[in-house]
PDB file of C-alpha atoms and ligand atoms in Angstrom:
ATOM      1  CA  MET A  15       0.001  -0.010  -0.006  1.00 59.00           C
ATOM      2  CA  SER A  16       1.457   3.340  -0.971  1.00 87.00           C
ATOM      3  CA  ILE A  17      -1.359   5.690  -0.222  1.00 96.00           C
ATOM      4  CA  GLN A  18      -4.207   5.679   2.241  1.00 97.00           C
ATOM      5  CA  VAL A  19      -6.880   8.273   1.823  1.00 97.00           C
ATOM      6  CA  THR A  20      -9.317   8.859   4.687  1.00 96.00           C
ATOM      7  CA  TRP A  21     -12.429  10.808   3.850  1.00 97.00           C
ATOM      8  CA  LEU A  22     -13.140  12.833   6.988  1.00 95.00           C
ATOM      9  CA  GLY A  23     -16.394  14.154   5.423  1.00 95.00           C
ATOM     10  CA  HIS A  24     -17.484  16.855   3.029  1.00 96.00           C
ATOM     11  CA  ALA A  25     -14.351  17.566   1.001  1.00 97.00           C
ATOM     12  CA  THR A  26     -11.846  17.045   3.831  1.00 97.00           C
ATOM     13  CA  PHE A  27      -9.306  14.276   3.436  1.00 97.00           C
ATOM     14  CA  SER A  28      -6.436  12.895   5.470  1.00 96.00           C
ATOM     15  CA  LEU A  29      -3.698  11.180   3.438  1.00 97.00           C
ATOM     16  CA  LYS A  30      -0.884   8.894   4.478  1.00 97.00           C
ATOM     17  CA  VAL A  31       1.845   8.318   1.927  1.00 97.00           C
ATOM     18  CA  ASP A  32       4.979   6.502   3.051  1.00 92.00           C
ATOM     19  CA  GLY A  33       4.661   7.844   6.605  1.00 92.00           C
ATOM     20  CA  HIS A  34       3.878  11.490   5.522  1.00 96.00           C
ATOM     21  CA  LYS A  35       0.586  12.980   6.680  1.00 97.00           C
ATOM     22  CA  ILE A  36      -1.315  15.366   4.469  1.00 97.00           C
ATOM     23  CA  LEU A  37      -4.612  17.137   5.030  1.00 97.00           C
ATOM     24  CA  ILE A  38      -6.714  18.407   2.172  1.00 98.00           C
ATOM     25  CA  ASP A  39      -9.210  21.177   2.815  1.00 98.00           C
ATOM     26  CA  PRO A  40      -9.272  20.846   6.561  1.00 97.00           C
ATOM     27  CA  PHE A  41     -12.763  22.027   7.326  1.00 96.00           C
ATOM     28  CA  ILE A  42     -13.142  20.369  10.726  1.00 95.00           C
ATOM     29  CA  THR A  43     -14.512  22.939  13.183  1.00 94.00           C
ATOM     30  CA  GLY A  44     -18.194  23.491  12.446  1.00 93.00           C
ATOM     31  CA  ASN A  45     -18.379  20.667   9.880  1.00 92.00           C
ATOM     32  CA  PRO A  46     -21.410  18.506  10.745  1.00 90.00           C
ATOM     33  CA  ALA A  47     -19.987  15.570   8.740  1.00 88.00           C
ATOM     34  CA  VAL A  48     -16.592  15.417  10.508  1.00 87.00           C
ATOM     35  CA  LYS A  49     -16.059  13.529  13.772  1.00 84.00           C
ATOM     36  CA  ALA A  50     -12.356  14.472  14.160  1.00 82.00           C
ATOM     37  CA  THR A  51     -11.204  17.634  15.959  1.00 84.00           C
ATOM     38  CA  ALA A  52      -8.843  20.354  14.666  1.00 84.00           C
ATOM     39  CA  GLU A  53      -6.915  20.156  17.912  1.00 82.00           C
ATOM     40  CA  ALA A  54      -6.010  16.500  17.404  1.00 81.00           C
ATOM     41  CA  ALA A  55      -4.949  16.793  13.739  1.00 79.00           C
ATOM     42  CA  GLU A  56      -1.421  15.612  13.105  1.00 86.00           C
ATOM     43  CA  VAL A  57      -0.073  16.660   9.779  1.00 96.00           C
ATOM     44  CA  ASP A  58       3.073  17.500   7.742  1.00 97.00           C
ATOM     45  CA  PHE A  59       1.383  19.200   4.840  1.00 98.00           C
ATOM     46  CA  ILE A  60      -1.973  20.896   4.254  1.00 98.00           C
ATOM     47  CA  VAL A  61      -3.372  21.438   0.783  1.00 98.00           C
ATOM     48  CA  VAL A  62      -6.164  23.987   0.178  1.00 98.00           C
ATOM     49  CA  THR A  63      -8.072  23.846  -3.107  1.00 98.00           C
ATOM     50  CA  HIS A  64      -9.930  27.176  -2.839  1.00 98.00           C
ATOM     51  CA  GLY A  65     -10.786  30.027  -0.607  1.00 98.00           C
ATOM     52  CA  HIS A  66     -14.288  29.086   0.556  1.00 98.00           C
ATOM     53  CA  SER A  67     -14.677  28.680   4.292  1.00 97.00           C
ATOM     54  CA  ASP A  68     -15.720  24.981   3.903  1.00 97.00           C
ATOM     55  CA  HIS A  69     -12.303  24.334   2.454  1.00 98.00           C
ATOM     56  CA  VAL A  70      -9.838  26.794   4.046  1.00 98.00           C
ATOM     57  CA  GLY A  71     -11.505  25.705   7.335  1.00 97.00           C
ATOM     58  CA  ASP A  72      -8.938  25.247  10.130  1.00 97.00           C
ATOM     59  CA  THR A  73      -5.856  25.642   7.966  1.00 97.00           C
ATOM     60  CA  LEU A  74      -4.382  28.502   9.876  1.00 97.00           C
ATOM     61  CA  ALA A  75      -4.842  27.103  13.334  1.00 96.00           C
ATOM     62  CA  ILE A  76      -3.595  23.627  12.415  1.00 96.00           C
ATOM     63  CA  ALA A  77      -0.592  24.998  10.477  1.00 97.00           C
ATOM     64  CA  LYS A  78       0.420  27.255  13.328  1.00 96.00           C
ATOM     65  CA  ARG A  79       0.094  24.473  15.890  1.00 96.00           C
ATOM     66  CA  THR A  80       1.817  21.700  13.899  1.00 96.00           C
ATOM     67  CA  GLY A  81       4.266  23.671  11.740  1.00 97.00           C
ATOM     68  CA  ALA A  82       2.773  21.947   8.712  1.00 98.00           C
ATOM     69  CA  THR A  83       3.635  23.324   5.253  1.00 98.00           C
ATOM     70  CA  VAL A  84       0.613  24.766   3.425  1.00 98.00           C
ATOM     71  CA  ILE A  85       0.277  24.228  -0.337  1.00 98.00           C
ATOM     72  CA  SER A  86      -2.228  26.363  -2.202  1.00 98.00           C
ATOM     73  CA  ASN A  87      -2.539  28.856  -4.994  1.00 98.00           C
ATOM     74  CA  PHE A  88      -0.430  32.074  -4.820  1.00 98.00           C
ATOM     75  CA  GLU A  89      -3.343  34.282  -3.674  1.00 98.00           C
ATOM     76  CA  ILE A  90      -4.472  32.030  -0.846  1.00 98.00           C
ATOM     77  CA  ILE A  91      -0.863  31.591   0.340  1.00 98.00           C
ATOM     78  CA  ASN A  92      -0.518  35.371   0.401  1.00 98.00           C
ATOM     79  CA  TRP A  93      -3.763  35.736   2.418  1.00 98.00           C
ATOM     80  CA  LEU A  94      -2.549  33.106   4.906  1.00 98.00           C
ATOM     81  CA  THR A  95       0.787  34.884   5.447  1.00 98.00           C
ATOM     82  CA  ARG A  96      -1.127  38.162   6.003  1.00 97.00           C
ATOM     83  CA  GLN A  97      -3.144  36.279   8.745  1.00 96.00           C
ATOM     84  CA  GLY A  98       0.247  35.453  10.426  1.00 96.00           C
ATOM     85  CA  LEU A  99       1.389  32.167   8.890  1.00 97.00           C
ATOM     86  CA  SER A 100       5.118  32.081   8.489  1.00 97.00           C
ATOM     87  CA  GLU A 101       6.304  32.273   4.927  1.00 97.00           C
ATOM     88  CA  GLU A 102       8.671  29.351   5.566  1.00 97.00           C
ATOM     89  CA  GLN A 103       5.566  27.184   6.150  1.00 98.00           C
ATOM     90  CA  THR A 104       4.118  27.975   2.713  1.00 98.00           C
ATOM     91  CA  HIS A 105       4.432  26.638  -0.800  1.00 98.00           C
ATOM     92  CA  PRO A 106       2.517  28.614  -3.521  1.00 98.00           C
ATOM     93  CA  GLN A 107       1.692  26.846  -6.694  1.00 98.00           C
ATOM     94  CA  HIS A 108      -0.700  27.578  -9.503  1.00 98.00           C
ATOM     95  CA  ILE A 109      -2.913  25.855 -11.996  1.00 98.00           C
ATOM     96  CA  GLY A 110      -1.086  23.524 -14.351  1.00 98.00           C
ATOM     97  CA  GLY A 111       2.018  23.623 -12.204  1.00 98.00           C
ATOM     98  CA  GLY A 112       3.341  20.735 -10.107  1.00 98.00           C
ATOM     99  CA  PHE A 113       6.058  20.127  -7.595  1.00 98.00           C
ATOM    100  CA  THR A 114       7.714  17.054  -6.098  1.00 98.00           C
ATOM    101  CA  TYR A 115       7.151  16.762  -2.351  1.00 98.00           C
ATOM    102  CA  PRO A 116       8.214  13.882  -0.129  1.00 97.00           C
ATOM    103  CA  PHE A 117       4.745  12.342  -0.658  1.00 97.00           C
ATOM    104  CA  GLY A 118       4.713  12.703  -4.451  1.00 98.00           C
ATOM    105  CA  TYR A 119       4.235  15.053  -7.335  1.00 98.00           C
ATOM    106  CA  LEU A 120       1.336  17.391  -6.735  1.00 98.00           C
ATOM    107  CA  LYS A 121      -0.143  19.347  -9.627  1.00 98.00           C
ATOM    108  CA  LEU A 122      -3.018  21.905  -9.378  1.00 98.00           C
ATOM    109  CA  THR A 123      -5.715  21.415 -12.042  1.00 98.00           C
ATOM    110  CA  ILE A 124      -8.492  23.677 -13.187  1.00 98.00           C
ATOM    111  CA  ALA A 125     -11.865  23.710 -11.429  1.00 98.00           C
ATOM    112  CA  HIS A 126     -14.959  25.731 -12.293  1.00 98.00           C
ATOM    113  CA  HIS A 127     -16.049  27.383  -9.152  1.00 98.00           C
ATOM    114  CA  GLY A 128     -15.317  30.508  -6.907  1.00 98.00           C
ATOM    115  CA  SER A 129     -12.507  31.065  -4.478  1.00 98.00           C
ATOM    116  CA  ALA A 130     -13.224  34.176  -2.420  1.00 98.00           C
ATOM    117  CA  LEU A 131     -11.763  33.892   1.019  1.00 98.00           C
ATOM    118  CA  PRO A 132     -13.875  34.027   4.278  1.00 96.00           C
ATOM    119  CA  ASP A 133     -13.258  37.825   4.727  1.00 97.00           C
ATOM    120  CA  GLY A 134     -14.136  38.509   1.051  1.00 97.00           C
ATOM    121  CA  SER A 135     -10.448  38.760  -0.083  1.00 98.00           C
ATOM    122  CA  TYR A 136      -9.599  37.616  -3.586  1.00 98.00           C
ATOM    123  CA  GLY A 137      -8.553  33.968  -3.503  1.00 98.00           C
ATOM    124  CA  GLY A 138      -7.437  33.489  -7.148  1.00 98.00           C
ATOM    125  CA  ASN A 139      -8.810  30.676  -9.112  1.00 98.00           C
ATOM    126  CA  PRO A 140     -10.154  27.439  -7.475  1.00 98.00           C
ATOM    127  CA  ALA A 141      -8.204  24.231  -8.205  1.00 98.00           C
ATOM    128  CA  GLY A 142      -8.337  20.484  -8.213  1.00 98.00           C
ATOM    129  CA  ILE A 143      -5.418  18.277  -7.188  1.00 98.00           C
ATOM    130  CA  LEU A 144      -3.710  15.539  -9.223  1.00 98.00           C
ATOM    131  CA  LEU A 145      -1.305  13.613  -6.973  1.00 98.00           C
ATOM    132  CA  THR A 146       1.268  11.132  -8.350  1.00 98.00           C
ATOM    133  CA  THR A 147       2.575   9.069  -5.438  1.00 97.00           C
ATOM    134  CA  PRO A 148       6.273   8.014  -5.276  1.00 96.00           C
ATOM    135  CA  ASP A 149       5.363   4.658  -6.708  1.00 95.00           C
ATOM    136  CA  GLY A 150       3.376   6.033  -9.629  1.00 96.00           C
ATOM    137  CA  LYS A 151      -0.281   5.880  -8.394  1.00 97.00           C
ATOM    138  CA  LYS A 152      -2.457   8.771  -9.585  1.00 98.00           C
ATOM    139  CA  VAL A 153      -5.097  10.185  -7.426  1.00 98.00           C
ATOM    140  CA  TYR A 154      -7.371  13.024  -8.529  1.00 98.00           C
ATOM    141  CA  PHE A 155      -9.321  15.255  -6.143  1.00 98.00           C
ATOM    142  CA  ALA A 156     -11.622  17.371  -8.448  1.00 98.00           C
ATOM    143  CA  GLY A 157     -12.284  19.908  -5.664  1.00 98.00           C
ATOM    144  CA  ASP A 158     -15.459  21.915  -5.968  1.00 98.00           C
ATOM    145  CA  THR A 159     -16.251  22.154  -9.632  1.00 98.00           C
ATOM    146  CA  GLY A 160     -18.800  21.873 -12.317  1.00 98.00           C
ATOM    147  CA  LEU A 161     -18.352  19.472 -15.239  1.00 98.00           C
ATOM    148  CA  PHE A 162     -15.689  20.460 -17.742  1.00 98.00           C
ATOM    149  CA  TYR A 163     -14.591  18.737 -20.855  1.00 98.00           C
ATOM    150  CA  ASP A 164     -10.840  19.030 -19.963  1.00 98.00           C
ATOM    151  CA  MET A 165     -11.497  16.353 -17.489  1.00 98.00           C
ATOM    152  CA  LYS A 166     -10.658  14.102 -20.413  1.00 98.00           C
ATOM    153  CA  LEU A 167      -7.133  15.487 -20.394  1.00 98.00           C
ATOM    154  CA  ILE A 168      -6.780  14.651 -16.675  1.00 98.00           C
ATOM    155  CA  GLY A 169      -8.089  11.177 -17.417  1.00 98.00           C
ATOM    156  CA  GLU A 170      -5.462  10.739 -20.090  1.00 98.00           C
ATOM    157  CA  GLU A 171      -2.864  10.548 -17.351  1.00 97.00           C
ATOM    158  CA  GLY A 172      -4.310   7.326 -16.182  1.00 98.00           C
ATOM    159  CA  ILE A 173      -6.216   7.902 -12.945  1.00 98.00           C
ATOM    160  CA  ASP A 174      -6.268   5.101 -10.312  1.00 98.00           C
ATOM    161  CA  LEU A 175      -8.556   6.867  -7.841  1.00 98.00           C
ATOM    162  CA  ALA A 176     -10.799   9.901  -8.240  1.00 98.00           C
ATOM    163  CA  PHE A 177     -12.824  11.807  -5.680  1.00 98.00           C
ATOM    164  CA  LEU A 178     -15.657  13.745  -7.270  1.00 98.00           C
ATOM    165  CA  PRO A 179     -18.328  15.969  -5.855  1.00 98.00           C
ATOM    166  CA  ILE A 180     -21.930  14.810  -6.428  1.00 98.00           C
ATOM    167  CA  GLY A 181     -23.795  17.105  -4.060  1.00 98.00           C
ATOM    168  CA  ASP A 182     -25.358  19.365  -6.804  1.00 98.00           C
ATOM    169  CA  ASN A 183     -26.249  23.014  -6.053  1.00 98.00           C
ATOM    170  CA  PHE A 184     -22.649  24.226  -5.426  1.00 98.00           C
ATOM    171  CA  THR A 185     -20.855  21.681  -7.575  1.00 98.00           C
ATOM    172  CA  MET A 186     -21.669  18.895 -10.061  1.00 98.00           C
ATOM    173  CA  GLY A 187     -24.681  16.830  -9.225  1.00 98.00           C
ATOM    174  CA  PRO A 188     -25.112  13.110  -9.875  1.00 98.00           C
ATOM    175  CA  ASP A 189     -25.823  13.438 -13.605  1.00 98.00           C
ATOM    176  CA  ASP A 190     -22.853  15.615 -14.418  1.00 98.00           C
ATOM    177  CA  ALA A 191     -20.618  13.646 -12.016  1.00 98.00           C
ATOM    178  CA  LEU A 192     -21.481  10.477 -14.061  1.00 98.00           C
ATOM    179  CA  ARG A 193     -20.508  12.281 -17.260  1.00 98.00           C
ATOM    180  CA  ALA A 194     -17.215  13.279 -15.410  1.00 99.00           C
ATOM    181  CA  VAL A 195     -16.518   9.592 -14.630  1.00 99.00           C
ATOM    182  CA  LYS A 196     -16.956   8.887 -18.434  1.00 98.00           C
ATOM    183  CA  LEU A 197     -14.426  11.651 -19.311  1.00 98.00           C
ATOM    184  CA  ILE A 198     -11.889  10.717 -16.617  1.00 98.00           C
ATOM    185  CA  ALA A 199     -12.294   6.932 -16.673  1.00 98.00           C
ATOM    186  CA  PRO A 200     -10.636   6.276 -13.341  1.00 98.00           C
ATOM    187  CA  GLN A 201     -10.146   2.740 -12.007  1.00 98.00           C
ATOM    188  CA  VAL A 202     -12.150   3.709  -8.877  1.00 98.00           C
ATOM    189  CA  VAL A 203     -14.286   6.695  -8.088  1.00 98.00           C
ATOM    190  CA  VAL A 204     -15.397   7.853  -4.650  1.00 98.00           C
ATOM    191  CA  PRO A 205     -18.295  10.428  -4.356  1.00 98.00           C
ATOM    192  CA  VAL A 206     -17.839  13.356  -1.950  1.00 98.00           C
ATOM    193  CA  HIS A 207     -19.203  16.785  -1.094  1.00 98.00           C
ATOM    194  CA  TYR A 208     -22.750  15.581  -0.382  1.00 97.00           C
ATOM    195  CA  ASP A 209     -25.091  15.176   2.678  1.00 96.00           C
ATOM    196  CA  THR A 210     -23.106  17.759   4.714  1.00 95.00           C
ATOM    197  CA  TRP A 211     -26.238  19.958   4.654  1.00 96.00           C
ATOM    198  CA  ASP A 212     -29.769  19.352   3.475  1.00 96.00           C
ATOM    199  CA  ILE A 213     -29.154  21.389   0.372  1.00 97.00           C
ATOM    200  CA  ILE A 214     -26.670  18.806  -0.957  1.00 97.00           C
ATOM    201  CA  THR A 215     -28.406  15.662   0.072  1.00 97.00           C
ATOM    202  CA  GLN A 216     -27.789  12.757  -2.394  1.00 98.00           C
ATOM    203  CA  ASP A 217     -28.087   9.006  -2.615  1.00 98.00           C
ATOM    204  CA  PRO A 218     -24.508   7.816  -3.234  1.00 98.00           C
ATOM    205  CA  HIS A 219     -25.533   4.128  -3.633  1.00 98.00           C
ATOM    206  CA  ALA A 220     -27.960   4.962  -6.429  1.00 98.00           C
ATOM    207  CA  TRP A 221     -25.143   7.007  -8.045  1.00 98.00           C
ATOM    208  CA  ALA A 222     -22.738   4.068  -7.629  1.00 98.00           C
ATOM    209  CA  ARG A 223     -25.180   1.722  -9.372  1.00 98.00           C
ATOM    210  CA  ARG A 224     -25.379   4.088 -12.375  1.00 98.00           C
ATOM    211  CA  VAL A 225     -21.582   4.393 -12.501  1.00 98.00           C
ATOM    212  CA  GLU A 226     -21.130   0.637 -12.518  1.00 98.00           C
ATOM    213  CA  GLN A 227     -23.913   0.065 -15.101  1.00 98.00           C
ATOM    214  CA  GLU A 228     -22.688   2.682 -17.491  1.00 98.00           C
ATOM    215  CA  THR A 229     -18.907   2.681 -17.164  1.00 98.00           C
ATOM    216  CA  ASP A 230     -15.968   0.382 -16.453  1.00 98.00           C
ATOM    217  CA  THR A 231     -15.144   2.255 -13.220  1.00 98.00           C
ATOM    218  CA  THR A 232     -15.565   0.748  -9.759  1.00 98.00           C
ATOM    219  CA  CYS A 233     -17.559   3.078  -7.386  1.00 98.00           C
ATOM    220  CA  ALA A 234     -16.542   2.924  -3.730  1.00 98.00           C
ATOM    221  CA  VAL A 235     -19.099   4.529  -1.426  1.00 98.00           C
ATOM    222  CA  ILE A 236     -17.424   5.183   1.921  1.00 97.00           C
ATOM    223  CA  SER A 237     -18.634   6.885   5.102  1.00 96.00           C
ATOM    224  CA  PRO A 238     -16.941   9.839   6.785  1.00 96.00           C
ATOM    225  CA  GLY A 239     -14.013   8.486   8.732  1.00 95.00           C
ATOM    226  CA  GLU A 240     -13.443   5.542   6.346  1.00 96.00           C
ATOM    227  CA  SER A 241     -10.433   5.052   4.147  1.00 96.00           C
ATOM    228  CA  TYR A 242      -9.563   3.897   0.700  1.00 96.00           C
ATOM    229  CA  ALA A 243      -6.041   2.466   0.164  1.00 96.00           C
ATOM    230  CA  LEU A 244      -4.009   1.839  -3.040  1.00 94.00           C
TER     231      LEU A 244
HETATM  232 NI1   NI B 306     -16.459  25.946  -2.611  1.00 94.20          NI
HETATM  233 MN1   MN B 307     -17.408  23.374  -1.000  1.00 94.20          MN
END
């Protein structure tokens, strides 16, 4: 096993790659889907896909407490340093660019969404994450996004595991997420960003049946707190 991804709920993930601990979009405090606490989070790196409060979440507090390095777009990194995060603890990237970290090569991808920060500051463009682990596994986190045809380009890289939003209203809903699976053609897909609030309630098992009837992709429905390992 080279990578273990735990879905903490909503769009918050905890990754373990060869002993490195990574948090993605650590929205823990105030997240009705998450059972973990921000105070207990142990982490070496935090990745933030966009500026919305349900994604930036506890980034600042966890980074300050743990000394974790924060990876995000240039604008969000600048905002975090203005909030008091040490520059040495940051790594700005931008869409289309990747960098090799101890846990693999992390590239930011496009996402069609907003990225304003909690205080209204400009948060640049929202992103997805394409992670290539040291042993070559490719994991795609779409982030908050609508359907876009360039998902086909992401799929051309050969995706082992994809996490796609299905909640509708703020992101793709089940119909467009199914079309996304057809464009990306991952080995395995996991639905996320649903059921956190009533407005994004979905039936993930019904979606999984459609995925497996209409595509060659395996759909793994997991509950908050559960993991998927490759
Ligand atoms: Ni968002
Ligand atoms: Mn969101």
